[in-house]
Every structure is written in structure tokens, then in C-alpha cells.
Short mmCIF file of C-alpha atoms in Angstrom, two decimals:
data_model
loop_
_atom_site.label_atom_id
_atom_site.label_comp_id
_atom_site.label_asym_id
_atom_site.label_seq_id
_atom_site.Cartn_x
_atom_site.Cartn_y
_atom_site.Cartn_z
CA MET A 1 109.44 120.85 110.05
CA ALA A 2 106.41 117.40 109.39
CA GLN A 3 105.55 115.07 112.18
CA TYR A 4 106.13 111.78 110.28
CA THR A 5 105.61 108.33 112.03
CA THR A 6 106.90 104.50 109.62
CA LEU A 7 104.94 101.48 110.43
CA HIS A 8 107.10 98.44 109.49
CA LEU A 9 104.49 95.11 109.98
CA HIS A 10 107.15 91.97 109.29
CA ASN A 11 107.25 88.04 111.42
CA VAL A 12 110.78 87.20 112.60
CA PRO A 13 111.47 83.18 112.02
CA ASP A 14 110.98 81.41 115.35
CA ASP A 15 114.39 80.95 116.42
CA LYS A 16 115.46 84.10 115.99
CA THR A 17 113.15 86.31 117.96
CA VAL A 18 115.74 86.69 120.89
CA ALA A 19 118.16 87.91 118.27
CA TYR A 20 115.39 90.60 116.34
CA ALA A 21 114.88 91.43 119.89
CA ALA A 22 118.49 92.19 120.95
CA TRP A 23 119.32 93.56 117.38
CA PHE A 24 116.64 96.04 117.82
CA ASP A 25 117.42 97.46 120.95
CA GLY A 26 121.27 97.69 120.89
CA LYS A 27 122.59 98.72 117.46
CA HIS A 28 118.98 98.99 115.61
CA LYS A 29 118.80 101.52 118.21
CA GLU A 30 122.33 103.63 118.04
CA ASP A 31 121.92 103.32 114.27
CA LEU A 32 118.80 105.24 114.42
CA GLY A 33 120.15 107.91 117.13
CA ARG A 34 122.05 109.17 114.64
CA LEU A 35 119.65 109.72 111.79
CA ARG A 36 117.87 113.50 111.14
CA GLY A 37 114.52 113.68 113.12
CA PHE A 38 114.67 111.03 115.01
CA ARG A 39 112.21 110.54 118.59
CA SER A 40 111.41 107.01 118.88
CA ALA A 41 111.27 103.98 118.18
CA ASP A 42 109.22 101.03 120.34
CA ARG A 43 108.25 97.19 118.66
CA PHE A 44 104.89 95.67 119.22
CA GLU A 45 103.05 91.62 119.00
CA VAL A 46 99.87 91.19 118.12
CA THR A 47 97.11 90.54 120.37
CA PRO A 48 94.85 87.42 120.50
CA GLU A 49 91.78 90.58 121.38
CA GLN A 50 91.03 92.20 117.80
CA ILE A 51 87.50 93.94 117.19
CA MET A 52 87.01 93.02 113.95
CA PRO A 53 88.27 88.97 114.56
CA ASP A 54 87.45 87.73 111.52
CA ILE A 55 90.13 90.02 109.49
CA ALA A 56 93.02 88.52 108.83
CA GLN A 57 96.45 89.13 110.69
CA PRO A 58 99.22 88.66 108.91
CA TRP A 59 101.78 90.01 111.09
CA ARG A 60 103.19 89.40 114.54
CA PHE A 61 105.43 92.28 115.10
CA MET A 62 105.16 95.80 114.48
CA SER A 63 107.99 98.56 114.65
CA VAL A 64 106.41 101.66 115.10
CA TYR A 65 109.05 105.01 114.13
CA GLU A 66 108.42 108.53 114.78
CA PHE A 67 110.15 111.02 113.19
CA ASP A 68 110.28 115.35 112.25
CA TYR A 69 111.54 115.48 108.95
CA GLU A 70 112.39 119.10 107.79
CA ALA A 71 113.13 117.57 104.40
CA PRO A 72 111.51 114.10 103.95
CA ARG A 73 112.36 113.36 100.56
CA ILE A 74 115.93 113.63 102.04
CA ASP A 75 115.78 112.61 105.28
CA LEU A 76 113.08 109.31 105.20
CA PRO A 77 114.95 107.36 102.69
CA ALA A 78 117.75 106.80 104.77
CA LEU A 79 115.88 104.46 107.49
CA ALA A 80 115.82 101.86 104.38
CA PRO A 81 119.24 100.28 105.16
CA LEU A 82 118.71 100.44 108.51
CA LEU A 83 115.80 97.88 108.24
CA ALA A 84 117.56 96.48 105.60
CA GLU A 85 119.90 95.31 108.05
CA ALA A 86 117.10 93.01 109.51
CA ARG A 87 116.05 91.20 106.32
CA ASP A 88 119.94 90.93 104.87
CA SER A 89 120.45 89.33 108.58
CA GLY A 90 117.69 86.63 108.12
CA LEU A 91 115.57 88.65 111.25
CA ILE A 92 112.77 88.99 108.48
CA ASP A 93 110.74 85.60 107.77
CA ASP A 94 109.54 87.46 104.38
CA GLU A 95 108.87 84.12 102.45
CA ASN A 96 105.41 85.30 101.62
CA GLU A 97 106.23 88.80 100.18
CA SER A 98 104.29 90.35 103.69
CA GLU A 99 106.23 92.36 105.35
CA ARG A 100 105.42 96.12 104.51
CA ILE A 101 106.79 99.55 106.20
CA TYR A 102 103.97 102.33 105.27
CA SER A 103 105.68 105.92 106.27
CA TYR A 104 102.79 108.50 107.34
CA ARG A 105 102.83 112.23 107.42
CA MET A 106 100.85 112.44 110.27
CA TYR A 107 97.90 115.14 110.78
CA SER A 108 99.03 116.26 114.42
CA ASP A 109 100.38 114.84 116.91
CA TRP A 110 98.63 112.65 120.16
CA GLN A 111 95.16 113.71 120.99
CA PHE A 112 94.62 112.59 124.59
CA SER A 113 91.50 112.37 126.31
CA LEU A 114 91.29 112.36 130.05
CA ASN A 115 92.29 109.29 130.31
CA HIS A 116 95.65 109.32 129.84
CA GLN A 117 98.30 109.01 132.22
CA PRO A 118 101.54 110.60 131.30
CA ASP A 119 103.60 109.29 133.67
CA HIS A 120 103.40 105.84 132.30
CA PRO A 121 104.06 104.20 129.21
CA PHE A 122 101.14 102.79 126.87
CA SER A 123 100.58 99.27 127.22
CA GLY A 124 99.96 98.64 123.70
CA VAL A 125 98.39 100.52 120.40
CA SER A 126 95.78 99.74 116.97
CA ILE A 127 95.97 100.87 114.21
CA ILE A 128 93.42 101.08 111.37
CA LEU A 129 94.47 101.21 107.45
CA ALA A 130 91.62 103.46 106.26
CA ASN A 131 89.79 105.03 103.90
CA PHE A 132 87.69 107.54 102.91
CA VAL A 133 85.34 108.02 100.85
CA ALA A 134 85.58 109.53 97.17
CA GLY A 135 84.51 112.98 97.15
CA MET A 136 83.87 113.31 101.18
CA GLU A 137 87.43 114.01 102.46
CA GLU A 138 85.97 117.08 104.27
CA GLU A 139 83.50 115.30 105.89
CA TYR A 140 85.67 112.05 106.79
CA HIS A 141 88.02 114.52 108.71
CA HIS A 142 85.59 116.72 110.00
CA TRP A 143 83.74 113.67 111.67
CA TYR A 144 87.71 111.49 112.68
CA GLU A 145 88.27 115.14 114.63
CA ASN A 146 85.17 116.57 115.94
CA THR A 147 82.97 113.35 116.75
CA HIS A 148 84.87 110.06 116.33
CA ILE A 149 88.35 111.34 118.52
CA PRO A 150 87.00 112.12 121.47
CA GLU A 151 84.37 109.21 121.85
CA VAL A 152 87.12 106.14 121.08
CA SER A 153 89.75 107.81 123.64
CA CYS A 154 87.75 107.89 126.13
CA VAL A 155 86.37 104.01 126.01
CA PRO A 156 88.21 102.30 129.25
CA GLY A 157 92.04 101.62 128.10
CA LYS A 158 92.02 104.16 125.09
CA VAL A 159 94.19 106.99 125.76
CA GLY A 160 94.36 108.74 122.98
CA MET A 161 94.50 108.73 119.19
CA LYS A 162 96.80 110.59 116.08
CA ARG A 163 96.35 110.33 112.11
CA GLY A 164 97.74 110.54 109.06
CA ARG A 165 98.19 110.35 105.06
CA LEU A 166 100.52 108.10 103.14
CA ALA A 167 103.34 109.72 102.11
CA ASP A 168 104.72 111.17 98.92
CA VAL A 169 107.83 109.47 99.93
CA GLN A 170 108.12 105.30 100.67
CA VAL A 171 111.02 102.93 100.98
CA GLU A 172 112.06 99.65 100.02
CA PRO A 173 109.96 96.87 100.14
CA ARG A 174 106.57 98.99 97.83
CA ARG A 175 104.41 96.84 98.29
CA TYR A 176 100.38 97.46 97.87
CA CYS A 177 98.71 99.27 100.96
CA PRO A 178 95.40 99.09 101.97
CA GLY A 179 94.88 102.01 103.24
CA GLY A 180 95.40 105.86 102.55
CA GLU A 181 94.80 107.25 106.20
CA LEU A 182 96.34 106.07 108.91
CA VAL A 183 94.62 106.08 112.92
CA PHE A 184 96.47 105.42 115.38
CA CYS A 185 95.26 104.41 118.85
CA ALA A 186 96.68 104.04 122.06
CA GLN A 187 95.71 101.85 124.81
CA GLN A 188 96.96 101.75 129.00
CA THR A 189 95.14 98.52 130.24
CA ASP A 190 95.87 95.13 131.10
CA ASP A 191 92.66 93.63 130.33
CA LEU A 192 92.15 94.48 126.38
CA LEU A 193 89.32 92.20 125.98
CA PHE A 194 87.58 94.64 128.25
CA THR A 195 88.80 97.65 126.32
CA VAL A 196 87.58 95.75 123.16
CA LYS A 197 84.40 94.71 124.45
CA ASP A 198 83.15 98.38 125.72
CA PHE A 199 84.25 99.60 122.30
CA SER A 200 81.65 97.53 120.76
CA ALA A 201 79.42 98.13 122.79
CA ARG A 202 79.65 102.03 122.80
CA ALA A 203 79.68 101.87 118.87
CA ARG A 204 76.41 99.49 119.44
CA GLY A 205 74.18 101.16 122.03
CA VAL A 206 75.20 99.00 124.63
CA SER A 207 77.75 99.91 126.83
CA PRO A 208 76.70 99.71 130.89
CA SER A 209 78.25 103.25 130.98
CA GLY A 210 75.31 104.64 129.09
CA ILE A 211 77.62 105.94 126.59
CA ALA A 212 76.87 105.63 122.71
CA PHE A 213 79.36 106.88 120.13
CA ALA A 214 77.52 109.05 117.62
CA ASP A 215 76.70 107.03 114.29
CA ARG A 216 79.39 106.50 111.58
CA SER A 217 79.85 108.84 108.71
CA LYS A 218 79.09 107.58 105.87
CA ALA A 219 82.50 109.60 104.44
CA GLY A 220 84.68 106.56 106.03
CA SER A 221 84.74 103.66 103.83
CA PHE A 222 83.79 99.74 104.72
CA ALA A 223 87.46 99.18 103.11
CA ARG A 224 90.03 99.24 106.58
CA THR A 225 91.43 96.66 108.70
CA VAL A 226 92.65 97.30 112.02
CA HIS A 227 94.98 95.58 113.72
CA TYR A 228 95.44 95.60 117.70
CA PHE A 229 99.29 94.98 119.29
CA ARG A 230 100.75 95.18 122.51
CA LYS A 231 104.57 96.51 123.42
CA ILE A 232 106.96 94.71 123.92
CA SER A 233 110.18 97.02 123.94
CA GLY A 234 112.04 99.32 126.37
CA ASP A 235 112.16 99.06 130.29
CA GLU A 236 108.93 100.78 131.42
CA LYS A 237 105.84 98.84 131.33
CA TRP A 238 102.02 100.04 131.62
CA PRO A 239 101.85 99.24 135.69
CA GLY A 240 98.57 97.58 135.77
CA GLY A 241 94.88 98.63 135.96
CA ILE A 242 92.60 99.97 132.47
CA ALA A 243 93.05 104.04 132.41
CA TYR A 244 89.40 105.30 133.25
CA ASP A 245 87.86 108.89 134.39
CA GLY A 246 85.35 107.33 134.79
CA ASP A 247 83.10 105.26 136.65
CA LEU A 248 84.19 101.42 136.09
CA SER A 249 82.01 99.94 138.96
CA VAL A 250 79.22 100.48 136.43
CA TYR A 251 80.38 97.12 135.06
CA PRO A 252 79.60 93.50 135.38
CA ASP A 253 81.78 92.01 137.03
CA ASP A 254 81.77 89.29 133.54
CA PHE A 255 81.28 92.14 131.10
CA ALA A 256 84.54 91.02 129.61
CA ARG A 257 85.03 87.32 130.82
CA PRO A 258 82.39 84.61 131.99
CA ALA A 259 82.23 84.91 135.73
CA PRO A 260 84.49 82.26 137.01
CA GLY A 261 82.21 78.23 137.73
#
């Protein structure tokens, strides 16, 4: 069996957001449950907090589908008519052809840090549609697996990461994908601004924690886009706080936001 993650990045007409949620949690989940290899499906909404605020966020919503496939060329295409149902019902706003469906074969399952609280759901996720520099693939994977995953997953509110490669099999509509590599991060935090700010501070070596990231590998291409989303599906919610196996008291009270005047 091989693990696959499909991202459905899309927009919904403003007057159809309630109908889309009802379809996703109702008939769609029932139909998914009949697909071979189906593991889970969750919905997310883009957040105002972004690590790279100058990057466009063309999608308000993202649905994430997880599968274990024994025969992906047979089983993965079965997802297409289920997603087409939303499109055919007018639940997808694709006027500017922004809808994207990308399937990735994952290198591994989640790799969690000690921040992770397994009894609680994620508060949100972030994705990087990434690429490695030509001729430097081995270095790229070595840097991620041995350096970057451990350091990123230990940022307050960051709890885990997994990665994958764009699959040979894709479903319609097959449109341009800016990233052949997927970097998928999980958060457990009710203060995403704090998490994003400390991620940036650790990358620049100025975090109040005193922790600094290693130098970024030259094997990682700058041809990438980064997108943060909050979880909006399911009955279980992140209960609050910032998941962190360290000492949050070293951060000043106004670290994430200016102190009230």
C-alpha cells in the first residue's frame, strides 16, 4: 500500500458556502467511504496570517483527502466524479479557472515533534507547493529529513510535517501545478500569528527562544508558494493554547501583537 494525499484547492460562491459544507459533511463523506483505500477527508479555510504575505492566496478553501492505494492508477481516478459533483452542482466558483486538484504520493506518514498533542485535532495546516534545484534532489531530501523537518516541527504551534511528490496519476481538471514537491505541515495553536512570527524569527536567528534554524539548503528552489489554512470541518476542535514542548515564558507579552494601549 502507498499513501496518497489529494489537495482540492478551490473557491465557493458566497451564497453557496453553507450548501457546500452540508454536501461535504453529508453525501460526499458517504460516497468517499465507499472508495477503496479511503482514510480521511477534511476542509480548511485560508487564514489572514501568512508567512509570506506578498504571495497571492488564490483559494479560499482547501479539501484534503488521504488514501492508502494498492493500485493508484485504478483507484485514484475514482475520486474525480465525486469532486465533479460539486462542480456540476454550482458549488465551485471556477469563473477564473482557479480550481486545482493535485495528488501526491507521500514519502512517509506524519513525522511529529514532542509538541504534538495526539489526543486533539489539528487547528490547521500549511502547504508548500515546492521544488528542488535540478541536480540537487538527494541534498534536498537529506536536508528536509535530517534538518528542516525536526527544526520546523518544534516551533511553538507547529507539530508535524510530511512530504510527497506529485503523482503520475492526476484527476480532472488537470491544470498547471507550481510545485512538484508537497511540504505539508500541521499546526495546533489558537494564535497562528505567534507561530508564524516565531517561525520567521527562528529562520532569521532572532527568536526569543534562542533557537535558530540551520542555513537553508541551496537545494531548495525559491520557486514555491506557501499557504496557511485553518480547519473548518469535523466536530472536534483544537481546545486552545499553543502546543509547545518548550518554555513560552521566554517570549515577551507583545511578541505576536503590540501590547494594548
